[in-house]
Amino acid sequence: MGDWELHLRTLSSSARDSNVANDPASDSSLLQSVKKLYELCKAENSEDLVARVYTQINKLFQRSVASLSQSRTSIGLLLLAILQFYLDFGEMVLHDADPSLRTFFRSCLSREFADPVVAESTLEFLNVNKKKLLTSFPTLLPQVVEVLSNCGGVFMYCNTQIHL
């Protein structure tokens, strides 16, 4: 069994485990699997692999967003990892990342930004992807800045600033 098959199986089996399905962030192996699958897709540059991974990652994103109100654990890092996959491989699988990005920044971020680790990771995500976001999603960043300004004092705890 290949490394990617093991990680795909982890994502797939999480959908069948009712505890994990209702609170995906409670299983830290999911974040690790998403990150590892992302790295494998980058290294392999295979449309077939990206398509197989996308199917499971997209299901995980939908479950994660749906479980947000019941989630007892921070889901922000998992969602950011999935969003990075969408940004880098979305064209290959014809996935428009705009609705997913908007969902994260409108619905998830204000709750998740209270976690300083998520806050810093979000700012890093924005800085790393600034050019792509400005080019492909020009109306998104002004809305993100507005949401971030409403998140209040958490910026004081972050070592990272967004440079637009």
PDB file of C-alpha atoms in Angstrom:
ATOM      1  CA  MET A   1       0.000   0.000   0.000  1.00  0.00           C
ATOM      2  CA  GLY A   2       1.398   3.371  -1.010  1.00  0.00           C
ATOM      3  CA  ASP A   3       1.845   6.239   1.415  1.00  0.00           C
ATOM      4  CA  TRP A   4      -0.916   8.195  -0.285  1.00  0.00           C
ATOM      5  CA  GLU A   5      -3.325   5.247  -0.032  1.00  0.00           C
ATOM      6  CA  LEU A   6      -2.841   5.106   3.730  1.00  0.00           C
ATOM      7  CA  HIS A   7      -3.602   8.819   4.069  1.00  0.00           C
ATOM      8  CA  LEU A   8      -6.604   8.567   1.743  1.00  0.00           C
ATOM      9  CA  ARG A   9      -7.899   5.679   3.826  1.00  0.00           C
ATOM     10  CA  THR A  10      -7.517   7.828   6.960  1.00  0.00           C
ATOM     11  CA  LEU A  11      -9.689  10.536   5.396  1.00  0.00           C
ATOM     12  CA  SER A  12     -12.207   8.040   4.073  1.00  0.00           C
ATOM     13  CA  SER A  13     -12.549   6.136   7.346  1.00  0.00           C
ATOM     14  CA  SER A  14     -13.073   9.365   9.274  1.00  0.00           C
ATOM     15  CA  ALA A  15     -16.391   9.793   7.474  1.00  0.00           C
ATOM     16  CA  ARG A  16     -17.584   6.452   8.857  1.00  0.00           C
ATOM     17  CA  ASP A  17     -16.520   7.165  12.452  1.00  0.00           C
ATOM     18  CA  SER A  18     -19.468   9.115  13.876  1.00  0.00           C
ATOM     19  CA  ASN A  19     -17.352  10.853  16.534  1.00  0.00           C
ATOM     20  CA  VAL A  20     -14.835  12.078  13.974  1.00  0.00           C
ATOM     21  CA  ALA A  21     -17.499  12.793  11.337  1.00  0.00           C
ATOM     22  CA  ASN A  22     -19.268  15.108  13.794  1.00  0.00           C
ATOM     23  CA  ASP A  23     -16.040  16.800  14.923  1.00  0.00           C
ATOM     24  CA  PRO A  24     -13.307  16.245  12.300  1.00  0.00           C
ATOM     25  CA  ALA A  25     -10.765  18.405  14.097  1.00  0.00           C
ATOM     26  CA  SER A  26     -10.856  16.051  17.087  1.00  0.00           C
ATOM     27  CA  ASP A  27      -8.698  13.612  15.097  1.00  0.00           C
ATOM     28  CA  SER A  28      -5.257  15.158  14.648  1.00  0.00           C
ATOM     29  CA  SER A  29      -4.319  12.481  12.112  1.00  0.00           C
ATOM     30  CA  LEU A  30      -6.682  14.142   9.621  1.00  0.00           C
ATOM     31  CA  LEU A  31      -4.617  17.330   9.534  1.00  0.00           C
ATOM     32  CA  GLN A  32      -1.434  15.313   9.116  1.00  0.00           C
ATOM     33  CA  SER A  33      -3.007  13.257   6.313  1.00  0.00           C
ATOM     34  CA  VAL A  34      -4.215  16.369   4.479  1.00  0.00           C
ATOM     35  CA  LYS A  35      -0.740  17.916   4.729  1.00  0.00           C
ATOM     36  CA  LYS A  36       0.984  14.717   3.605  1.00  0.00           C
ATOM     37  CA  LEU A  37      -1.411  14.239   0.675  1.00  0.00           C
ATOM     38  CA  TYR A  38      -0.817  17.856  -0.341  1.00  0.00           C
ATOM     39  CA  GLU A  39       2.953  17.254  -0.315  1.00  0.00           C
ATOM     40  CA  LEU A  40       2.561  14.032  -2.319  1.00  0.00           C
ATOM     41  CA  CYS A  41       0.387  15.784  -4.911  1.00  0.00           C
ATOM     42  CA  LYS A  42       2.984  18.552  -5.227  1.00  0.00           C
ATOM     43  CA  ALA A  43       5.798  16.039  -5.659  1.00  0.00           C
ATOM     44  CA  GLU A  44       3.999  13.665  -8.039  1.00  0.00           C
ATOM     45  CA  ASN A  45       2.234  16.304 -10.153  1.00  0.00           C
ATOM     46  CA  SER A  46      -0.284  13.634 -11.179  1.00  0.00           C
ATOM     47  CA  GLU A  47      -3.799  14.664 -12.200  1.00  0.00           C
ATOM     48  CA  ASP A  48      -5.093  11.218 -11.247  1.00  0.00           C
ATOM     49  CA  LEU A  49      -3.660  11.469  -7.739  1.00  0.00           C
ATOM     50  CA  VAL A  50      -4.935  15.027  -7.298  1.00  0.00           C
ATOM     51  CA  ALA A  51      -8.427  13.945  -8.413  1.00  0.00           C
ATOM     52  CA  ARG A  52      -8.477  11.039  -5.951  1.00  0.00           C
ATOM     53  CA  VAL A  53      -7.230  13.206  -3.107  1.00  0.00           C
ATOM     54  CA  TYR A  54      -9.597  16.051  -3.986  1.00  0.00           C
ATOM     55  CA  THR A  55     -12.662  13.836  -3.610  1.00  0.00           C
ATOM     56  CA  GLN A  56     -11.789  12.933  -0.017  1.00  0.00           C
ATOM     57  CA  ILE A  57     -10.501  16.386   0.931  1.00  0.00           C
ATOM     58  CA  ASN A  58     -13.614  18.060  -0.417  1.00  0.00           C
ATOM     59  CA  LYS A  59     -15.845  15.726   1.621  1.00  0.00           C
ATOM     60  CA  LEU A  60     -13.754  16.498   4.696  1.00  0.00           C
ATOM     61  CA  PHE A  61     -14.094  20.247   4.109  1.00  0.00           C
ATOM     62  CA  GLN A  62     -17.887  19.951   3.828  1.00  0.00           C
ATOM     63  CA  ARG A  63     -18.110  17.836   7.006  1.00  0.00           C
ATOM     64  CA  SER A  64     -15.805  20.216   8.857  1.00  0.00           C
ATOM     65  CA  VAL A  65     -17.801  23.305   7.957  1.00  0.00           C
ATOM     66  CA  ALA A  66     -21.084  21.536   8.780  1.00  0.00           C
ATOM     67  CA  SER A  67     -19.757  20.481  12.188  1.00  0.00           C
ATOM     68  CA  LEU A  68     -18.357  23.888  13.097  1.00  0.00           C
ATOM     69  CA  SER A  69     -21.101  24.797  15.572  1.00  0.00           C
ATOM     70  CA  GLN A  70     -20.780  21.461  17.408  1.00  0.00           C
ATOM     71  CA  SER A  71     -16.996  21.271  17.234  1.00  0.00           C
ATOM     72  CA  ARG A  72     -15.226  21.194  20.574  1.00  0.00           C
ATOM     73  CA  THR A  73     -11.803  21.629  19.015  1.00  0.00           C
ATOM     74  CA  SER A  74     -10.284  24.241  16.754  1.00  0.00           C
ATOM     75  CA  ILE A  75     -10.826  23.346  13.136  1.00  0.00           C
ATOM     76  CA  GLY A  76      -8.996  26.325  11.644  1.00  0.00           C
ATOM     77  CA  LEU A  77      -5.685  24.608  10.880  1.00  0.00           C
ATOM     78  CA  LEU A  78      -7.455  21.746   9.125  1.00  0.00           C
ATOM     79  CA  LEU A  79      -9.508  24.158   7.015  1.00  0.00           C
ATOM     80  CA  LEU A  80      -6.417  26.206   6.118  1.00  0.00           C
ATOM     81  CA  ALA A  81      -4.627  23.057   4.928  1.00  0.00           C
ATOM     82  CA  ILE A  82      -7.624  22.163   2.771  1.00  0.00           C
ATOM     83  CA  LEU A  83      -7.852  25.708   1.402  1.00  0.00           C
ATOM     84  CA  GLN A  84      -4.180  25.540   0.416  1.00  0.00           C
ATOM     85  CA  PHE A  85      -4.934  22.344  -1.510  1.00  0.00           C
ATOM     86  CA  TYR A  86      -7.848  24.091  -3.258  1.00  0.00           C
ATOM     87  CA  LEU A  87      -5.692  27.082  -4.205  1.00  0.00           C
ATOM     88  CA  ASP A  88      -2.864  24.986  -5.591  1.00  0.00           C
ATOM     89  CA  PHE A  89      -4.831  22.204  -7.297  1.00  0.00           C
ATOM     90  CA  GLY A  90      -8.292  23.690  -7.849  1.00  0.00           C
ATOM     91  CA  GLU A  91      -7.751  24.348 -11.550  1.00  0.00           C
ATOM     92  CA  MET A  92      -6.664  20.754 -12.089  1.00  0.00           C
ATOM     93  CA  VAL A  93      -9.942  19.397 -10.660  1.00  0.00           C
ATOM     94  CA  LEU A  94     -12.119  22.334 -11.773  1.00  0.00           C
ATOM     95  CA  HIS A  95     -12.789  23.453  -8.201  1.00  0.00           C
ATOM     96  CA  ASP A  96     -13.631  27.114  -7.695  1.00  0.00           C
ATOM     97  CA  ALA A  97     -12.002  27.953  -4.357  1.00  0.00           C
ATOM     98  CA  ASP A  98     -13.923  31.212  -3.970  1.00  0.00           C
ATOM     99  CA  PRO A  99     -16.969  29.768  -2.113  1.00  0.00           C
ATOM    100  CA  SER A 100     -14.712  27.746   0.199  1.00  0.00           C
ATOM    101  CA  LEU A 101     -12.522  30.759   0.951  1.00  0.00           C
ATOM    102  CA  ARG A 102     -15.586  32.910   1.618  1.00  0.00           C
ATOM    103  CA  THR A 103     -17.048  30.246   3.897  1.00  0.00           C
ATOM    104  CA  PHE A 104     -13.835  30.111   5.899  1.00  0.00           C
ATOM    105  CA  PHE A 105     -13.399  33.859   6.195  1.00  0.00           C
ATOM    106  CA  ARG A 106     -17.062  34.680   6.855  1.00  0.00           C
ATOM    107  CA  SER A 107     -18.307  31.758   8.912  1.00  0.00           C
ATOM    108  CA  CYS A 108     -15.279  30.178  10.502  1.00  0.00           C
ATOM    109  CA  LEU A 109     -12.633  32.792  10.999  1.00  0.00           C
ATOM    110  CA  SER A 110     -14.189  34.946  13.710  1.00  0.00           C
ATOM    111  CA  ARG A 111     -14.638  31.872  15.918  1.00  0.00           C
ATOM    112  CA  GLU A 112     -11.324  30.250  15.014  1.00  0.00           C
ATOM    113  CA  PHE A 113      -9.281  33.453  15.190  1.00  0.00           C
ATOM    114  CA  ALA A 114      -9.577  33.404  18.985  1.00  0.00           C
ATOM    115  CA  ASP A 115      -6.950  30.651  18.849  1.00  0.00           C
ATOM    116  CA  PRO A 116      -3.582  32.451  18.456  1.00  0.00           C
ATOM    117  CA  VAL A 117      -2.111  29.508  16.502  1.00  0.00           C
ATOM    118  CA  VAL A 118      -4.967  29.683  13.984  1.00  0.00           C
ATOM    119  CA  ALA A 119      -4.685  33.471  13.869  1.00  0.00           C
ATOM    120  CA  GLU A 120      -0.982  33.347  13.064  1.00  0.00           C
ATOM    121  CA  SER A 121      -1.449  30.523  10.548  1.00  0.00           C
ATOM    122  CA  THR A 122      -4.219  32.483   8.844  1.00  0.00           C
ATOM    123  CA  LEU A 123      -2.004  35.531   8.473  1.00  0.00           C
ATOM    124  CA  GLU A 124       0.803  33.341   7.115  1.00  0.00           C
ATOM    125  CA  PHE A 125      -1.675  31.741   4.681  1.00  0.00           C
ATOM    126  CA  LEU A 126      -2.720  35.198   3.471  1.00  0.00           C
ATOM    127  CA  ASN A 127       0.879  36.364   3.068  1.00  0.00           C
ATOM    128  CA  VAL A 128       1.996  33.209   1.232  1.00  0.00           C
ATOM    129  CA  ASN A 129      -1.000  33.311  -1.106  1.00  0.00           C
ATOM    130  CA  LYS A 130      -1.332  37.096  -1.424  1.00  0.00           C
ATOM    131  CA  LYS A 131      -0.482  37.271  -5.140  1.00  0.00           C
ATOM    132  CA  LYS A 132      -2.798  34.391  -6.047  1.00  0.00           C
ATOM    133  CA  LEU A 133      -5.623  35.802  -3.909  1.00  0.00           C
ATOM    134  CA  LEU A 134      -5.262  39.305  -5.362  1.00  0.00           C
ATOM    135  CA  THR A 135      -5.177  37.951  -8.916  1.00  0.00           C
ATOM    136  CA  SER A 136      -7.810  35.226  -8.765  1.00  0.00           C
ATOM    137  CA  PHE A 137     -10.092  36.541  -6.008  1.00  0.00           C
ATOM    138  CA  PRO A 138      -9.747  40.355  -6.072  1.00  0.00           C
ATOM    139  CA  THR A 139     -12.920  41.048  -4.087  1.00  0.00           C
ATOM    140  CA  LEU A 140     -12.041  38.606  -1.317  1.00  0.00           C
ATOM    141  CA  LEU A 141      -9.134  40.359   0.416  1.00  0.00           C
ATOM    142  CA  PRO A 142     -10.989  43.591   1.274  1.00  0.00           C
ATOM    143  CA  GLN A 143     -13.671  41.456   2.935  1.00  0.00           C
ATOM    144  CA  VAL A 144     -11.010  39.440   4.759  1.00  0.00           C
ATOM    145  CA  VAL A 145      -9.375  42.592   6.094  1.00  0.00           C
ATOM    146  CA  GLU A 146     -12.780  43.695   7.386  1.00  0.00           C
ATOM    147  CA  VAL A 147     -13.320  40.349   9.130  1.00  0.00           C
ATOM    148  CA  LEU A 148      -9.810  40.456  10.583  1.00  0.00           C
ATOM    149  CA  SER A 149     -10.350  43.960  11.926  1.00  0.00           C
ATOM    150  CA  ASN A 150     -13.488  42.695  13.680  1.00  0.00           C
ATOM    151  CA  CYS A 151     -11.493  39.900  15.322  1.00  0.00           C
ATOM    152  CA  GLY A 152     -10.049  42.428  17.706  1.00  0.00           C
ATOM    153  CA  GLY A 153      -7.002  42.166  19.893  1.00  0.00           C
ATOM    154  CA  VAL A 154      -5.786  38.794  18.739  1.00  0.00           C
ATOM    155  CA  PHE A 155      -3.314  40.606  16.466  1.00  0.00           C
ATOM    156  CA  MET A 156      -1.366  41.542  19.583  1.00  0.00           C
ATOM    157  CA  TYR A 157      -0.604  37.856  20.118  1.00  0.00           C
ATOM    158  CA  CYS A 158       0.568  37.166  16.573  1.00  0.00           C
ATOM    159  CA  ASN A 159       4.129  37.563  15.388  1.00  0.00           C
ATOM    160  CA  THR A 160       2.903  37.714  11.808  1.00  0.00           C
ATOM    161  CA  GLN A 161       1.310  40.678  10.111  1.00  0.00           C
ATOM    162  CA  ILE A 162      -0.427  40.739   6.785  1.00  0.00           C
ATOM    163  CA  HIS A 163       1.239  42.943   4.217  1.00  0.00           C
ATOM    164  CA  LEU A 164      -1.237  43.807   1.476  1.00  0.00           C
TER     165      LEU A 164
END
